[in-house]
PDB file of C-alpha atoms in Angstrom:
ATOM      1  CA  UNK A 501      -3.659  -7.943  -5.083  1.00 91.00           C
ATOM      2  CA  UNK A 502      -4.197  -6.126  -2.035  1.00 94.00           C
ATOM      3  CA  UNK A 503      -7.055  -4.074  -0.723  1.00 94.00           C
ATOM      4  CA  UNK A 504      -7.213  -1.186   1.819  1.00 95.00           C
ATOM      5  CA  UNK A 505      -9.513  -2.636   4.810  1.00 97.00           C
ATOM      6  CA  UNK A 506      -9.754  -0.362   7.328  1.00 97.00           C
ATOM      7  CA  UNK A 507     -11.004  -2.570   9.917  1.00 98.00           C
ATOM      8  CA  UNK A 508      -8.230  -5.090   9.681  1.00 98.00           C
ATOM      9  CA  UNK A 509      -5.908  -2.447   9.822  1.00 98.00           C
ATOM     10  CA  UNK A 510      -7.926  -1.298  12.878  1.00 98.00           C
ATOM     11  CA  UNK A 511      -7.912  -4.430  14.764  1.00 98.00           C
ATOM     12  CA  UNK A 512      -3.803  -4.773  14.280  1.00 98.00           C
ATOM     13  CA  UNK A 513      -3.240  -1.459  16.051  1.00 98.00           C
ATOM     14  CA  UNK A 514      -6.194  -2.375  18.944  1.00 98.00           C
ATOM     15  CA  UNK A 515      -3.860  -4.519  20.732  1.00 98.00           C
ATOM     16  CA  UNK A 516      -0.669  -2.684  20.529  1.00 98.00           C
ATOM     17  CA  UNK A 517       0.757  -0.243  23.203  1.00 97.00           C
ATOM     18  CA  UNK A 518       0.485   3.288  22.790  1.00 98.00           C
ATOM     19  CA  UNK A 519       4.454   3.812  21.281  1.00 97.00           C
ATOM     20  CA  UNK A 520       3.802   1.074  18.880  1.00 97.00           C
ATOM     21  CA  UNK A 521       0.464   2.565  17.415  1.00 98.00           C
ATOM     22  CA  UNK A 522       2.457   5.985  17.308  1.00 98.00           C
ATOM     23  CA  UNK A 523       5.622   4.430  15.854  1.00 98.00           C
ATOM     24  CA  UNK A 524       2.958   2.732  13.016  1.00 98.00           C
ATOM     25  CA  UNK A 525       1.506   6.148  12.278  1.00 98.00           C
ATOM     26  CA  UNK A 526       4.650   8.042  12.319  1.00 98.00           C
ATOM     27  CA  UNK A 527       5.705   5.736   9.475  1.00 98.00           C
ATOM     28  CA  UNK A 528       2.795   6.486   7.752  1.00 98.00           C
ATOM     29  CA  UNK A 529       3.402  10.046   8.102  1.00 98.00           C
ATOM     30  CA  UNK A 530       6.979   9.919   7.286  1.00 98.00           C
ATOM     31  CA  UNK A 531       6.522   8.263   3.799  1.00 98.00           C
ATOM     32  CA  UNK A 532       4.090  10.989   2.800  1.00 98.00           C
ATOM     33  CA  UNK A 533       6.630  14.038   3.710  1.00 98.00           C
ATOM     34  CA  UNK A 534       8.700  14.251   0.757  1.00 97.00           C
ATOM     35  CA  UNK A 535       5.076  15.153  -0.896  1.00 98.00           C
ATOM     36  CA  UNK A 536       5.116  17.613   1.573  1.00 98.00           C
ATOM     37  CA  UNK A 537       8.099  19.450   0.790  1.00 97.00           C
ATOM     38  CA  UNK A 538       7.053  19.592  -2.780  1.00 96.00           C
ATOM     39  CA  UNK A 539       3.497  21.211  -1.885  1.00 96.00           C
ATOM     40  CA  UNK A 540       5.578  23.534   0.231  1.00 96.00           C
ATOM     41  CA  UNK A 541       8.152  24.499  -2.325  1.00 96.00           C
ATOM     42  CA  UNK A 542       5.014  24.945  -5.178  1.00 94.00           C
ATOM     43  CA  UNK A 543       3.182  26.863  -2.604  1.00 92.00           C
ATOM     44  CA  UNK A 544       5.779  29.442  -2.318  1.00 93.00           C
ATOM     45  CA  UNK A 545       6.265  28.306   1.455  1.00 94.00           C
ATOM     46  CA  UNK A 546       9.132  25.696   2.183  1.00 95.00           C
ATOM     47  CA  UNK A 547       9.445  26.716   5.430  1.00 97.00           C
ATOM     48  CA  UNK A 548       6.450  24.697   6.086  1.00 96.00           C
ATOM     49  CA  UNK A 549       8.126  21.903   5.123  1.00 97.00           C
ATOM     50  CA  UNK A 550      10.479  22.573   7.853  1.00 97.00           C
ATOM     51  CA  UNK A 551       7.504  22.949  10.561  1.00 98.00           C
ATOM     52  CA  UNK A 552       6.149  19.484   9.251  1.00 98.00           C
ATOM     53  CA  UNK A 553       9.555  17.452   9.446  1.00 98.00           C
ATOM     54  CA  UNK A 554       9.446  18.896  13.147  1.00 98.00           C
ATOM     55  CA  UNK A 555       6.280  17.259  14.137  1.00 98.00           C
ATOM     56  CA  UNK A 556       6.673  13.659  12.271  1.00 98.00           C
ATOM     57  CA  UNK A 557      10.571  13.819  14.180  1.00 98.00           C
ATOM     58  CA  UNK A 558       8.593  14.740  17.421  1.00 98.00           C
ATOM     59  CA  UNK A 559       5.795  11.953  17.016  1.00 98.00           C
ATOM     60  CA  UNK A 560       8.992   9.489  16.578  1.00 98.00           C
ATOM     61  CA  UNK A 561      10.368  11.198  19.885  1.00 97.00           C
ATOM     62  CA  UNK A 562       7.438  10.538  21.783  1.00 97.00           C
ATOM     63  CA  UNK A 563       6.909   7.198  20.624  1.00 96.00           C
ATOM     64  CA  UNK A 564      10.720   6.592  22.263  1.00 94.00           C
ATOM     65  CA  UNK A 565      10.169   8.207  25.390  1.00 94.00           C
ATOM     66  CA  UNK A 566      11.073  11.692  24.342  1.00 96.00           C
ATOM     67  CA  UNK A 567       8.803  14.602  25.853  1.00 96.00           C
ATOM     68  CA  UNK A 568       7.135  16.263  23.946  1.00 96.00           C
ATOM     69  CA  UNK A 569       4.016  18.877  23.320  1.00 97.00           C
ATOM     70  CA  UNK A 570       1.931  16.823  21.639  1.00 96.00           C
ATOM     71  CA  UNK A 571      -1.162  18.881  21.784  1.00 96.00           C
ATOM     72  CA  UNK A 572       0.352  22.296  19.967  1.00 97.00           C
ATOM     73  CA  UNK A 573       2.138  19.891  17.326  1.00 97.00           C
ATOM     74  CA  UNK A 574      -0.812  18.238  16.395  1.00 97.00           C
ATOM     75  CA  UNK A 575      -2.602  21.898  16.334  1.00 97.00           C
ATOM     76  CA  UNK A 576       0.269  23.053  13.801  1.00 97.00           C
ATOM     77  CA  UNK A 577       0.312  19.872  11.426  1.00 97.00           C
ATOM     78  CA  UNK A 578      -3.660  20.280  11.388  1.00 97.00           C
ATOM     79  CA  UNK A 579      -2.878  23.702  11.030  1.00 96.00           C
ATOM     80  CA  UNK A 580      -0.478  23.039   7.559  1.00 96.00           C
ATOM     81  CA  UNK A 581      -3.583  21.178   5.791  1.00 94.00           C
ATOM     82  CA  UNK A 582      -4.387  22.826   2.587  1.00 92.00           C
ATOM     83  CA  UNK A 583      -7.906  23.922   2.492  1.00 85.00           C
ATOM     84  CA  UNK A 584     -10.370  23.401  -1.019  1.00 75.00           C
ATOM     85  CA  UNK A 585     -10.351  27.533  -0.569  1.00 66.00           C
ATOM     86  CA  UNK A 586      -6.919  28.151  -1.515  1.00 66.00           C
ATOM     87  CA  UNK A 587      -5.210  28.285  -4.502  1.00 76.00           C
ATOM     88  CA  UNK A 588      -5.248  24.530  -5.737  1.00 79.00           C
ATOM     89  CA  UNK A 589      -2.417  22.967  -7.059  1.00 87.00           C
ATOM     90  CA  UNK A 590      -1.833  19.611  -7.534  1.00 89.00           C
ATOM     91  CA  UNK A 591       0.892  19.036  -4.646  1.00 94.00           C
ATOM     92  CA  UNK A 592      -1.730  20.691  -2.367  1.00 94.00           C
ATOM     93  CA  UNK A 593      -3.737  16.922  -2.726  1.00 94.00           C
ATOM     94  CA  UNK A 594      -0.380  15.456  -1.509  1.00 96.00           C
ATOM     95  CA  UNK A 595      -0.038  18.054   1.536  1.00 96.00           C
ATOM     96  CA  UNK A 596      -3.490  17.883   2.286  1.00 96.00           C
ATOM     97  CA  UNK A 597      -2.492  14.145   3.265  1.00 98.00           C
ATOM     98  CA  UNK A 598       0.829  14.291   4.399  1.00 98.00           C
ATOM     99  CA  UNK A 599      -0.392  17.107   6.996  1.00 98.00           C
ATOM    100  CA  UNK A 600      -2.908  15.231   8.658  1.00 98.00           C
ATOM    101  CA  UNK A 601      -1.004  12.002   8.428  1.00 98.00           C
ATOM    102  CA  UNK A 602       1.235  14.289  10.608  1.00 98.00           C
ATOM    103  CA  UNK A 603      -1.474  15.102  13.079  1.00 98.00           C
ATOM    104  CA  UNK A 604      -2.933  11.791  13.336  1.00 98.00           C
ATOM    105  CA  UNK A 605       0.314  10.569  14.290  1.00 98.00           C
ATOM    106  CA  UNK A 606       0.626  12.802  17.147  1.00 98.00           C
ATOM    107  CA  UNK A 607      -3.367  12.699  17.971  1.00 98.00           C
ATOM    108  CA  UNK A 608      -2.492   8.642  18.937  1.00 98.00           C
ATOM    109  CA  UNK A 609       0.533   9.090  21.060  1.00 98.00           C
ATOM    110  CA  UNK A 610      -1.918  12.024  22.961  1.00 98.00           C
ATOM    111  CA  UNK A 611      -4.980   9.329  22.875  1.00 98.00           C
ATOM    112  CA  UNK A 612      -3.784   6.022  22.358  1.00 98.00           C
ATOM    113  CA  UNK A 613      -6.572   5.406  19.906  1.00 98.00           C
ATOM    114  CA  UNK A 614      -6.115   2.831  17.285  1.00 98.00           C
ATOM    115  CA  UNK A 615      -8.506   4.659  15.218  1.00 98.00           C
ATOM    116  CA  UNK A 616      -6.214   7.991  14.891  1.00 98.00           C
ATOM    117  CA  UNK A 617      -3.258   5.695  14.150  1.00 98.00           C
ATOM    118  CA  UNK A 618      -5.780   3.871  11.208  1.00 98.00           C
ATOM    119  CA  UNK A 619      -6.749   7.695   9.754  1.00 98.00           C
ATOM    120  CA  UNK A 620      -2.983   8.441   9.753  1.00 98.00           C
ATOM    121  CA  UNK A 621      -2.584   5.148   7.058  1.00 98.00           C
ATOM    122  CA  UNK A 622      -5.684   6.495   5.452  1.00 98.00           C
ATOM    123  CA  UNK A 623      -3.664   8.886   4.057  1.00 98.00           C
ATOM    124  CA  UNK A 624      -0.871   7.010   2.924  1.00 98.00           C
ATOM    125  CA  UNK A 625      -3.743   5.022   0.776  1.00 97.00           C
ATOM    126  CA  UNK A 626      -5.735   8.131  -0.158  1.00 96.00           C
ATOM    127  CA  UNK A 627      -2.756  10.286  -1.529  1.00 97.00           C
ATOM    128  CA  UNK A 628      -1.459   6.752  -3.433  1.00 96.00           C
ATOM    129  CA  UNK A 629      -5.157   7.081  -4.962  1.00 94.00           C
ATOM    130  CA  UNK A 630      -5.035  10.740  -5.378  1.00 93.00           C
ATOM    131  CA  UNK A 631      -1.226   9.851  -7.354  1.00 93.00           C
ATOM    132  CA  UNK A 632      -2.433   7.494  -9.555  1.00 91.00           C
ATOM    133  CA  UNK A 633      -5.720   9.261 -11.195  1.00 87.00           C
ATOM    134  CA  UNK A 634      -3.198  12.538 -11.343  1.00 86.00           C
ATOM    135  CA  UNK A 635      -0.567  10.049 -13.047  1.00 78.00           C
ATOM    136  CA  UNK A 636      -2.063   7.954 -15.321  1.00 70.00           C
ATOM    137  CA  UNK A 637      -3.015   9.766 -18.831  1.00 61.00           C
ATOM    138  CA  UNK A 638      -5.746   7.024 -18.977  1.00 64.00           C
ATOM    139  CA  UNK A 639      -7.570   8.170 -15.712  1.00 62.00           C
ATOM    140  CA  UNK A 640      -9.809  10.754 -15.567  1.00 58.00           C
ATOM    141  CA  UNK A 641      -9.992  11.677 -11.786  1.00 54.00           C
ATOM    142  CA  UNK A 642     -12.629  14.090 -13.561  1.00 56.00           C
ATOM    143  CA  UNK A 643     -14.597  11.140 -14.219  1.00 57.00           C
ATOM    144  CA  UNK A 644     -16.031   7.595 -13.762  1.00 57.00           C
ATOM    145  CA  UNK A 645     -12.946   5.563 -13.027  1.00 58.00           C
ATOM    146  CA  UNK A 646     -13.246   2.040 -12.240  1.00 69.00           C
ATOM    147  CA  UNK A 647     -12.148   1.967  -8.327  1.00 78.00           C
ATOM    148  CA  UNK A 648     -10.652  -1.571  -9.589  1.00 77.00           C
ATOM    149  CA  UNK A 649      -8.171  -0.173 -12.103  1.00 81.00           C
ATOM    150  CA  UNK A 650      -7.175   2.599  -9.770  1.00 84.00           C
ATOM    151  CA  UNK A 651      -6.798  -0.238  -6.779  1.00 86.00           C
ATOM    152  CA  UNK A 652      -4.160  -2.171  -8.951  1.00 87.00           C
ATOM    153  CA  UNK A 653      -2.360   0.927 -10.273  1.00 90.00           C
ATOM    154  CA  UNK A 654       1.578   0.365  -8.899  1.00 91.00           C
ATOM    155  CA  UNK A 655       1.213   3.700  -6.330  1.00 93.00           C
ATOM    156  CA  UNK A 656      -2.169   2.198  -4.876  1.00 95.00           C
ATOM    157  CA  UNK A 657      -0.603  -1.494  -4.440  1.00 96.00           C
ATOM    158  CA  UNK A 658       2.779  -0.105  -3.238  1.00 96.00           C
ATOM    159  CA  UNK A 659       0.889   2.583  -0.443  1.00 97.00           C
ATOM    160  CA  UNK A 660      -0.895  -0.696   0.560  1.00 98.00           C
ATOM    161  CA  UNK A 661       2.273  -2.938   0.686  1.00 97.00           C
ATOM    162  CA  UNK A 662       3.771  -0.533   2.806  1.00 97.00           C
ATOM    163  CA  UNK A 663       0.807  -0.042   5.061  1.00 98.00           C
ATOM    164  CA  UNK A 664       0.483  -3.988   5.883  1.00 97.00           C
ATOM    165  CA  UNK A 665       4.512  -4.474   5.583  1.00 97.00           C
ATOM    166  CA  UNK A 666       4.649  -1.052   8.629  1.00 97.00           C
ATOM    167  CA  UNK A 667       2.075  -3.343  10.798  1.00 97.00           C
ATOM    168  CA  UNK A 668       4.448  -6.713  10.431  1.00 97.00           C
ATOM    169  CA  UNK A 669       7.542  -4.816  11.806  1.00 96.00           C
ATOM    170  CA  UNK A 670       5.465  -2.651  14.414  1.00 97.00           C
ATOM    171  CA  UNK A 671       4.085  -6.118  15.340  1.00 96.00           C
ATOM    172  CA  UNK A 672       7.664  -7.328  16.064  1.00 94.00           C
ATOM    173  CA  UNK A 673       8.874  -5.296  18.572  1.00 92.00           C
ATOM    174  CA  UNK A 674      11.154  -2.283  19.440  1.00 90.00           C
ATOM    175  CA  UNK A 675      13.758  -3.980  17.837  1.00 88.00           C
ATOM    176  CA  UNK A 676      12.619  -3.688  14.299  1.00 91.00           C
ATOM    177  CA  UNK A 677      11.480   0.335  14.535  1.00 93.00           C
ATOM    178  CA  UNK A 678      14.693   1.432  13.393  1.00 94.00           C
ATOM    179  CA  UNK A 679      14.253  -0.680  10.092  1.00 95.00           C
ATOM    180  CA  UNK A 680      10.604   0.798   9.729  1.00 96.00           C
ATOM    181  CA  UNK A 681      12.311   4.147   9.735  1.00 96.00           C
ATOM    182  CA  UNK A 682      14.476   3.699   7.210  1.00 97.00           C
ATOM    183  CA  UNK A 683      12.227   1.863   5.036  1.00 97.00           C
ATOM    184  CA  UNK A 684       9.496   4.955   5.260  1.00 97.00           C
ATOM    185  CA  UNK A 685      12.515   7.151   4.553  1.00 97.00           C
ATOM    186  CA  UNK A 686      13.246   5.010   1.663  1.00 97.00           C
ATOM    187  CA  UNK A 687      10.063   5.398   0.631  1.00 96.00           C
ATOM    188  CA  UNK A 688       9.559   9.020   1.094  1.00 96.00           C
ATOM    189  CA  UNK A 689      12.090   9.756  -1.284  1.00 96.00           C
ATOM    190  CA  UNK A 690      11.062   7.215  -4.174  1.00 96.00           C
ATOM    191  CA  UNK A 691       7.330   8.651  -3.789  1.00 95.00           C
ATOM    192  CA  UNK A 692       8.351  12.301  -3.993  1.00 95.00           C
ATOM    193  CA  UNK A 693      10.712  11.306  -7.031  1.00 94.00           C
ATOM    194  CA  UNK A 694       7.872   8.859  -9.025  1.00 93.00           C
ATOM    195  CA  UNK A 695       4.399   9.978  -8.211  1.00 93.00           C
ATOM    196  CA  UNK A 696       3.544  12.874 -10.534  1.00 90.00           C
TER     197      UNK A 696
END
């Protein structure tokens, strides 16, 4: 079973270059948009959805060579995160990741931190989390849940898999970022479709 461990994850993106950090963290971003579009569409706004495919496509961009203004995109995706204040639905859990997973991508290409590339597979585990207490009639996400049970539920283990399996083909080269893509594309659309 795997566990989310931040510092590992950390210590895999220190040593990378600055496109391969952003490429990592656009993948994370890109598996959490689908989500996105659904908050957007519940929310009575899908052009957001629109704004947000924009900025993950831009943080890919960059991390190709592709100019871009990184500072006002990572001011709109932070702009897009749902706040406790609005109207809650349960998508806006999903946006509120999928957003900043968005802006942390394009906070590393601007910084080169490993850290913002780290936050941006954060997400990708907390919305998994935040999907399996919301899909699981034997969860209470009111409640005491054992962190255990929701760590081996399918959408925790698979956000994980995907997190560790992004770092392996980030670690590989240029040559494998076109596969990354299409597996968080792949992914995007099976998480939209399955988690509740």
């Amino acid at each position: 079973m795997l566990e989310y461990d931040e510092q590992a994850i950390l210590r895999r993106l220190a040593v990378l270059d600055r496109s391969s950090k952003t490429v990592f963290a656009a993948s994370c971003a890109e598996r959490l948009s689908g989500l996105f579009d659904r908050y957007a569409r519940v929310a009575g706004a899908p052009e957001l959805a629109l704004r947000l495919r924009a900025v993950i496509d831009a943080a890919w961009g960059a991390a190709s060579g592709a100019f871009v203004d990184a500072g006002s995109l990572q001011a709109e995706a932070e702009g897009m995160v749902p706040q406790d204040a609005d109207d809650w639905v349960l998508e806006a859990g999903y946006g509120q990741n999928a957003a900043a997973a968005a802006a942390y991508a394009m906070r590393t290409w601007m910084t080169d931190a490993p850290q913002e590339a780290a936050w941006a597979a954060r997400q990708v585990y907390e919305l998994a989390d935040y999907a399996a207490l919301n899909g699981d009639p034997g969860l209470d996400p009111g409640g005491l849940v054992p962190e255990r049970q929701v760590l081996e539920s399918e959408a925790v283990q698979r956000a994980l898999w995907a997190i560790a399996h992004s770092l392996d083909l980030v670690e590989a080269g240029r040559p494998s970022w076109g596969q990354l893509r299409l597996e968080a594309e792949t992914d995007c659309a099976q998480w939209a479709a399955e988690f509740p």
